[in-house]
Amino acid sequence: MGLSVALNLIAVSGCVLLLCGSSWGINASVPLVIWHGMGDSCCNPLSMGAIKKMVEEEVPGIYVLSLMIGKSVVQDTENSFFMDVNEQVSFVCDQLAQDPKLKGGYNAMGFSQGSQFLRGVVQRCPDPPMKNLISVGGQHQGVFGLPRCPGESSHICDWIRKMLNSGAYTDTVQKHLVQAQYWHDPLNDDLYKKHSLFLADINQERVVNETYKKNLMSLNKFVMVKFLQDTMWFGFYKPGQAKELETLQESAIYTEDRLGLAEMDSAGKLVFLATDGDHLQFTREWFNDNLLPYLH
């Protein structure tokens, strides 16, 4: 496939890199909200800026809001590491509620950690209504280890790993390190359930919040994209060990239906997609064929 007809999106840690593209048409104008991944920003021309531009080209007239968490691109990037996730979700909920272009509802697309953060938005903030949630490489049952840290040899990645390995569930680390708030240690499940400030809450690990469940089930579609050379999915390790994986359908979050996922699955609201490649690697052709149909 030549450069004139293909768009390659190549992962750069939490980002995606735009190389080339073509066009695809949808007659729709439901707004789209995008939340970037770790170490990325709203407006990086090689990642979210490119995604925004591509969608605008493919869906004429669409309003695309690529979320900036903070007052600048630099602050947005820093906040993807150090701003309390619950505060980020509240910040976004306020921003969406104040945007008149979203009052009729919107679709949402999260990349990597932005996926579970947007799920926090739909569970906690039903107004304006989210119609479809598209999770691109999201880690909805958390991570154990820190893959794809931007700049694998950088001091910040080394420091984050040290903090996570030595004290992910301490109050200080939980409050000030984003990745700690979706750190899920399968060997210390009790600590995770007790001290996780974000993930354990939105996954109903401590108590079932019926409002969370009702709000998530209000989605028309919850689309989850897995990369076949990646381990980030709604599945996770089987309890008590860190070698054998289980699927979403095998996990307690599904069998106990704490979020309504089993009911949504039966109703055809869950969509599972897979593509070759590692974390956040896909072509424009694949994006157009598989994800654009949910942006209407």
CSV table of C-alpha atoms in Angstrom, one decimal:
chain,number,residue,atom,x,y,z
A,1,MET,CA,0.0,0.0,0.0
A,2,GLY,CA,1.5,3.3,-1.1
A,3,LEU,CA,1.9,6.4,1.0
A,4,SER,CA,-1.0,8.1,-0.8
A,5,VAL,CA,-3.6,5.7,0.5
A,6,ALA,CA,-2.2,4.6,3.9
A,7,LEU,CA,-1.8,6.3,7.2
A,8,ASN,CA,0.7,4.7,9.5
A,9,LEU,CA,0.4,5.4,13.2
A,10,ILE,CA,3.5,4.2,15.0
A,11,ALA,CA,3.7,4.2,18.8
A,12,VAL,CA,6.1,6.6,20.5
A,13,SER,CA,5.7,5.6,24.2
A,14,GLY,CA,2.2,7.0,25.1
A,15,CYS,CA,1.9,8.8,21.7
A,16,VAL,CA,1.1,7.9,18.1
A,17,LEU,CA,3.1,9.2,15.2
A,18,LEU,CA,1.4,10.3,12.0
A,19,LEU,CA,3.1,9.6,8.7
A,20,CYS,CA,0.6,9.8,5.8
A,21,GLY,CA,-3.1,9.6,5.0
A,22,SER,CA,-6.2,9.4,2.8
A,23,SER,CA,-9.9,10.2,3.2
A,24,TRP,CA,-13.0,8.4,4.4
A,25,GLY,CA,-16.5,9.8,4.6
A,26,ILE,CA,-19.2,9.8,7.3
A,27,ASN,CA,-22.1,12.2,7.3
A,28,ALA,CA,-22.2,12.9,11.0
A,29,SER,CA,-21.5,15.6,13.4
A,30,VAL,CA,-21.6,14.1,16.9
A,31,PRO,CA,-18.7,15.8,18.8
A,32,LEU,CA,-15.6,13.8,19.7
A,33,VAL,CA,-13.6,14.2,22.9
A,34,ILE,CA,-10.1,12.7,23.0
A,35,TRP,CA,-7.9,12.0,26.0
A,36,HIS,CA,-4.2,11.3,25.4
A,37,GLY,CA,-1.9,8.8,27.1
A,38,MET,CA,1.0,9.0,29.5
A,39,GLY,CA,3.7,11.5,28.6
A,40,ASP,CA,1.7,12.9,25.7
A,41,SER,CA,-0.3,16.1,25.3
A,42,CYS,CA,-3.5,17.3,23.7
A,43,CYS,CA,-1.8,19.0,20.8
A,44,ASN,CA,1.4,17.1,19.9
A,45,PRO,CA,1.4,17.3,16.0
A,46,LEU,CA,2.9,13.8,15.9
A,47,SER,CA,0.1,12.2,18.0
A,48,MET,CA,-3.1,13.7,19.3
A,49,GLY,CA,-2.8,16.8,17.0
A,50,ALA,CA,-2.5,14.4,14.1
A,51,ILE,CA,-5.5,12.3,15.3
A,52,LYS,CA,-7.6,15.4,15.7
A,53,LYS,CA,-6.7,16.6,12.2
A,54,MET,CA,-7.3,13.2,10.6
A,55,VAL,CA,-10.8,12.9,12.2
A,56,GLU,CA,-11.7,16.4,11.1
A,57,GLU,CA,-10.6,15.5,7.5
A,58,GLU,CA,-12.6,12.2,7.6
A,59,VAL,CA,-15.8,13.6,9.2
A,60,PRO,CA,-16.5,17.1,7.7
A,61,GLY,CA,-17.9,19.5,10.3
A,62,ILE,CA,-17.2,17.4,13.3
A,63,TYR,CA,-16.2,19.2,16.5
A,64,VAL,CA,-13.1,17.5,18.1
A,65,LEU,CA,-12.0,18.4,21.6
A,66,SER,CA,-8.5,17.1,22.5
A,67,LEU,CA,-8.3,17.5,26.2
A,68,MET,CA,-5.6,19.7,27.7
A,69,ILE,CA,-5.2,19.0,31.5
A,70,GLY,CA,-3.8,22.3,32.7
A,71,LYS,CA,-3.1,25.7,31.1
A,72,SER,CA,-0.4,24.7,28.7
A,73,VAL,CA,1.0,21.8,26.7
A,74,VAL,CA,3.9,21.5,29.1
A,75,GLN,CA,1.6,21.4,32.1
A,76,ASP,CA,-0.7,18.9,30.3
A,77,THR,CA,2.3,16.5,29.8
A,78,GLU,CA,3.5,16.9,33.4
A,79,ASN,CA,0.0,16.3,34.7
A,80,SER,CA,-0.1,12.9,32.9
A,81,PHE,CA,2.5,11.8,35.4
A,82,PHE,CA,1.8,13.8,38.6
A,83,MET,CA,-1.8,15.2,38.8
A,84,ASP,CA,-4.2,13.2,41.0
A,85,VAL,CA,-6.4,11.2,38.5
A,86,ASN,CA,-9.6,12.0,40.5
A,87,GLU,CA,-8.8,15.7,40.2
A,88,GLN,CA,-8.1,15.2,36.4
A,89,VAL,CA,-11.5,13.6,36.0
A,90,SER,CA,-13.2,16.4,37.9
A,91,PHE,CA,-11.4,19.0,35.8
A,92,VAL,CA,-12.6,17.3,32.6
A,93,CYS,CA,-16.2,16.9,33.9
A,94,ASP,CA,-16.3,20.6,34.5
A,95,GLN,CA,-14.8,21.4,31.1
A,96,LEU,CA,-17.3,19.2,29.3
A,97,ALA,CA,-20.3,20.5,31.2
A,98,GLN,CA,-19.3,24.1,30.3
A,99,ASP,CA,-18.9,23.4,26.6
A,100,PRO,CA,-22.1,24.3,24.8
A,101,LYS,CA,-21.1,22.3,21.8
A,102,LEU,CA,-21.3,19.1,23.9
A,103,LYS,CA,-24.7,19.6,25.5
A,104,GLY,CA,-26.4,17.2,23.1
A,105,GLY,CA,-23.9,14.5,23.9
A,106,TYR,CA,-20.5,13.3,22.5
A,107,ASN,CA,-18.4,10.3,21.6
A,108,ALA,CA,-15.1,9.8,23.5
A,109,MET,CA,-11.9,8.2,22.5
A,110,GLY,CA,-9.1,7.4,25.0
A,111,PHE,CA,-5.6,6.4,24.2
A,112,SER,CA,-3.8,4.2,26.7
A,113,GLN,CA,-4.4,5.6,30.2
A,114,GLY,CA,-6.7,8.2,28.8
A,115,SER,CA,-9.1,5.3,28.2
A,116,GLN,CA,-9.7,4.4,31.8
A,117,PHE,CA,-9.8,8.1,32.7
A,118,LEU,CA,-12.7,8.6,30.2
A,119,ARG,CA,-14.4,5.6,31.7
A,120,GLY,CA,-14.2,7.5,35.0
A,121,VAL,CA,-15.8,10.5,33.3
A,122,VAL,CA,-18.8,8.5,32.0
A,123,GLN,CA,-19.3,6.7,35.4
A,124,ARG,CA,-19.1,9.9,37.4
A,125,CYS,CA,-20.4,12.6,35.1
A,126,PRO,CA,-23.4,11.6,33.0
A,127,ASP,CA,-24.1,15.2,31.9
A,128,PRO,CA,-23.4,15.9,29.1
A,129,PRO,CA,-24.1,12.3,28.0
A,130,MET,CA,-21.3,10.2,26.5
A,131,LYS,CA,-22.7,8.1,23.6
A,132,ASN,CA,-19.8,5.8,22.6
A,133,LEU,CA,-16.6,5.2,24.5
A,134,ILE,CA,-13.7,3.9,22.4
A,135,SER,CA,-10.8,2.6,24.4
A,136,VAL,CA,-7.6,2.3,22.3
A,137,GLY,CA,-5.1,0.2,24.3
A,138,GLY,CA,-6.6,1.1,27.6
A,139,GLN,CA,-5.6,-0.6,30.9
A,140,HIS,CA,-9.0,-1.0,32.5
A,141,GLN,CA,-7.8,-3.5,35.1
A,142,GLY,CA,-4.6,-1.7,35.7
A,143,VAL,CA,-0.9,-2.4,35.1
A,144,PHE,CA,1.7,-4.3,36.9
A,145,GLY,CA,5.0,-3.0,35.6
A,146,LEU,CA,5.4,0.2,33.6
A,147,PRO,CA,5.7,-0.5,29.9
A,148,ARG,CA,6.0,2.1,27.3
A,149,CYS,CA,7.3,4.8,29.6
A,150,PRO,CA,8.3,7.8,27.4
A,151,GLY,CA,12.1,7.7,27.1
A,152,GLU,CA,12.8,4.3,28.5
A,153,SER,CA,16.3,5.3,29.7
A,154,SER,CA,15.1,8.7,31.2
A,155,HIS,CA,15.5,9.5,34.9
A,156,ILE,CA,11.8,10.1,35.2
A,157,CYS,CA,10.9,6.6,34.1
A,158,ASP,CA,13.5,5.1,36.4
A,159,TRP,CA,12.2,7.2,39.3
A,160,ILE,CA,8.6,6.2,38.6
A,161,ARG,CA,9.4,2.6,38.5
A,162,LYS,CA,11.3,2.9,41.8
A,163,MET,CA,8.3,4.6,43.5
A,164,LEU,CA,5.9,2.0,42.1
A,165,ASN,CA,8.0,-1.0,43.1
A,166,SER,CA,8.7,0.3,46.6
A,167,GLY,CA,5.5,1.9,47.6
A,168,ALA,CA,2.7,2.2,45.1
A,169,TYR,CA,0.0,2.0,47.8
A,170,THR,CA,1.5,4.5,50.2
A,171,ASP,CA,-0.6,7.6,50.6
A,172,THR,CA,2.1,9.9,49.2
A,173,VAL,CA,2.8,7.9,46.1
A,174,GLN,CA,-0.9,7.3,45.5
A,175,LYS,CA,-1.7,11.0,45.7
A,176,HIS,CA,1.1,12.3,43.6
A,177,LEU,CA,1.9,9.7,40.9
A,178,VAL,CA,-0.7,9.0,38.2
A,179,GLN,CA,0.5,5.5,37.3
A,180,ALA,CA,0.2,4.4,41.0
A,181,GLN,CA,-3.5,5.1,40.8
A,182,TYR,CA,-4.0,2.3,38.3
A,183,TRP,CA,-1.2,0.1,39.6
A,184,HIS,CA,-2.7,-3.3,40.2
A,185,ASP,CA,-0.4,-5.7,42.0
A,186,PRO,CA,-2.0,-9.2,41.7
A,187,LEU,CA,0.3,-10.4,44.5
A,188,ASN,CA,-1.1,-7.8,46.9
A,189,ASP,CA,-4.7,-7.7,46.0
A,190,ASP,CA,-5.9,-6.6,49.4
A,191,LEU,CA,-3.5,-3.6,49.4
A,192,TYR,CA,-4.7,-2.6,46.0
A,193,LYS,CA,-8.4,-2.8,46.9
A,194,LYS,CA,-7.8,-0.8,50.1
A,195,HIS,CA,-5.5,1.9,48.9
A,196,SER,CA,-6.0,2.4,45.2
A,197,LEU,CA,-7.5,5.9,44.9
A,198,PHE,CA,-8.8,5.7,41.4
A,199,LEU,CA,-8.9,2.3,39.7
A,200,ALA,CA,-10.3,0.3,42.7
A,201,ASP,CA,-13.0,2.9,42.9
A,202,ILE,CA,-14.2,2.9,39.3
A,203,ASN,CA,-13.9,-0.9,39.1
A,204,GLN,CA,-16.2,-1.3,42.1
A,205,GLU,CA,-13.5,-3.2,44.1
A,206,ARG,CA,-14.6,-2.0,47.5
A,207,VAL,CA,-18.4,-1.4,47.1
A,208,VAL,CA,-20.8,-1.4,44.2
A,209,ASN,CA,-21.9,2.1,43.4
A,210,GLU,CA,-25.1,1.6,41.4
A,211,THR,CA,-24.9,5.0,39.9
A,212,TYR,CA,-21.5,4.1,38.4
A,213,LYS,CA,-23.1,1.0,36.9
A,214,LYS,CA,-26.1,2.7,35.6
A,215,ASN,CA,-24.0,5.5,34.0
A,216,LEU,CA,-21.7,3.0,32.2
A,217,MET,CA,-24.6,1.0,31.0
A,218,SER,CA,-26.1,4.1,29.4
A,219,LEU,CA,-23.4,3.9,26.7
A,220,ASN,CA,-24.6,2.9,23.3
A,221,LYS,CA,-21.3,1.1,22.6
A,222,PHE,CA,-18.1,0.5,24.6
A,223,VAL,CA,-15.4,-0.3,22.1
A,224,MET,CA,-12.2,-1.9,23.4
A,225,VAL,CA,-9.1,-2.2,21.1
A,226,LYS,CA,-6.4,-4.7,21.9
A,227,PHE,CA,-3.0,-4.7,20.2
A,228,LEU,CA,-2.0,-8.3,19.6
A,229,GLN,CA,1.6,-7.8,20.6
A,230,ASP,CA,0.5,-5.9,23.7
A,231,THR,CA,-0.8,-7.0,27.1
A,232,MET,CA,-3.0,-4.0,27.9
A,233,TRP,CA,-6.7,-5.1,27.8
A,234,PHE,CA,-9.7,-5.3,30.0
A,235,GLY,CA,-8.3,-8.8,31.0
A,236,PHE,CA,-5.6,-9.1,33.6
A,237,TYR,CA,-3.6,-11.7,35.7
A,238,LYS,CA,-5.5,-14.4,37.4
A,239,PRO,CA,-5.6,-13.5,41.2
A,240,GLY,CA,-2.6,-14.3,43.4
A,241,GLN,CA,0.0,-14.7,40.7
A,242,ALA,CA,1.6,-12.6,37.9
A,243,LYS,CA,2.1,-15.1,35.0
A,244,GLU,CA,-1.2,-16.5,33.8
A,245,LEU,CA,-3.7,-14.1,32.3
A,246,GLU,CA,-7.5,-14.3,32.2
A,247,THR,CA,-9.9,-12.7,29.8
A,248,LEU,CA,-12.5,-10.1,30.8
A,249,GLN,CA,-15.2,-12.7,30.6
A,250,GLU,CA,-13.3,-14.9,33.1
A,251,SER,CA,-12.6,-12.1,35.6
A,252,ALA,CA,-14.7,-11.3,38.7
A,253,ILE,CA,-15.5,-7.8,37.4
A,254,TYR,CA,-17.4,-9.5,34.7
A,255,THR,CA,-18.8,-12.6,36.4
A,256,GLU,CA,-20.0,-10.6,39.4
A,257,ASP,CA,-21.2,-7.9,36.9
A,258,ARG,CA,-20.1,-5.1,39.2
A,259,LEU,CA,-20.1,-2.6,36.3
A,260,GLY,CA,-22.8,-4.1,34.2
A,261,LEU,CA,-20.4,-5.3,31.6
A,262,ALA,CA,-21.9,-8.8,31.3
A,263,GLU,CA,-25.3,-7.2,30.8
A,264,MET,CA,-23.9,-4.8,28.2
A,265,ASP,CA,-22.2,-7.7,26.5
A,266,SER,CA,-25.5,-9.6,26.2
A,267,ALA,CA,-27.1,-6.5,24.8
A,268,GLY,CA,-24.4,-6.1,22.1
A,269,LYS,CA,-23.0,-3.0,23.6
A,270,LEU,CA,-19.5,-4.3,24.1
A,271,VAL,CA,-17.3,-4.3,21.0
A,272,PHE,CA,-13.9,-6.1,21.1
A,273,LEU,CA,-11.4,-5.2,18.3
A,274,ALA,CA,-7.9,-6.5,17.8
A,275,THR,CA,-5.1,-5.4,15.4
A,276,ASP,CA,-1.6,-6.5,14.8
A,277,GLY,CA,1.2,-4.5,16.3
A,278,ASP,CA,2.3,-3.3,19.7
A,279,HIS,CA,0.8,-0.7,21.9
A,280,LEU,CA,-0.9,2.1,19.9
A,281,GLN,CA,0.4,0.9,16.5
A,282,PHE,CA,-2.2,0.9,13.7
A,283,THR,CA,-2.8,2.1,10.2
A,284,ARG,CA,-5.1,4.9,9.1
A,285,GLU,CA,-6.9,2.3,6.9
A,286,TRP,CA,-7.6,0.2,10.0
A,287,PHE,CA,-8.7,3.2,12.0
A,288,ASN,CA,-11.1,4.3,9.3
A,289,ASP,CA,-12.5,0.8,8.8
A,290,ASN,CA,-12.9,-0.1,12.5
A,291,LEU,CA,-13.3,3.0,14.6
A,292,LEU,CA,-14.8,5.8,12.4
A,293,PRO,CA,-18.2,3.9,12.3
A,294,TYR,CA,-18.6,4.6,16.0
A,295,LEU,CA,-18.1,8.3,15.5
A,296,HIS,CA,-21.7,9.0,14.5
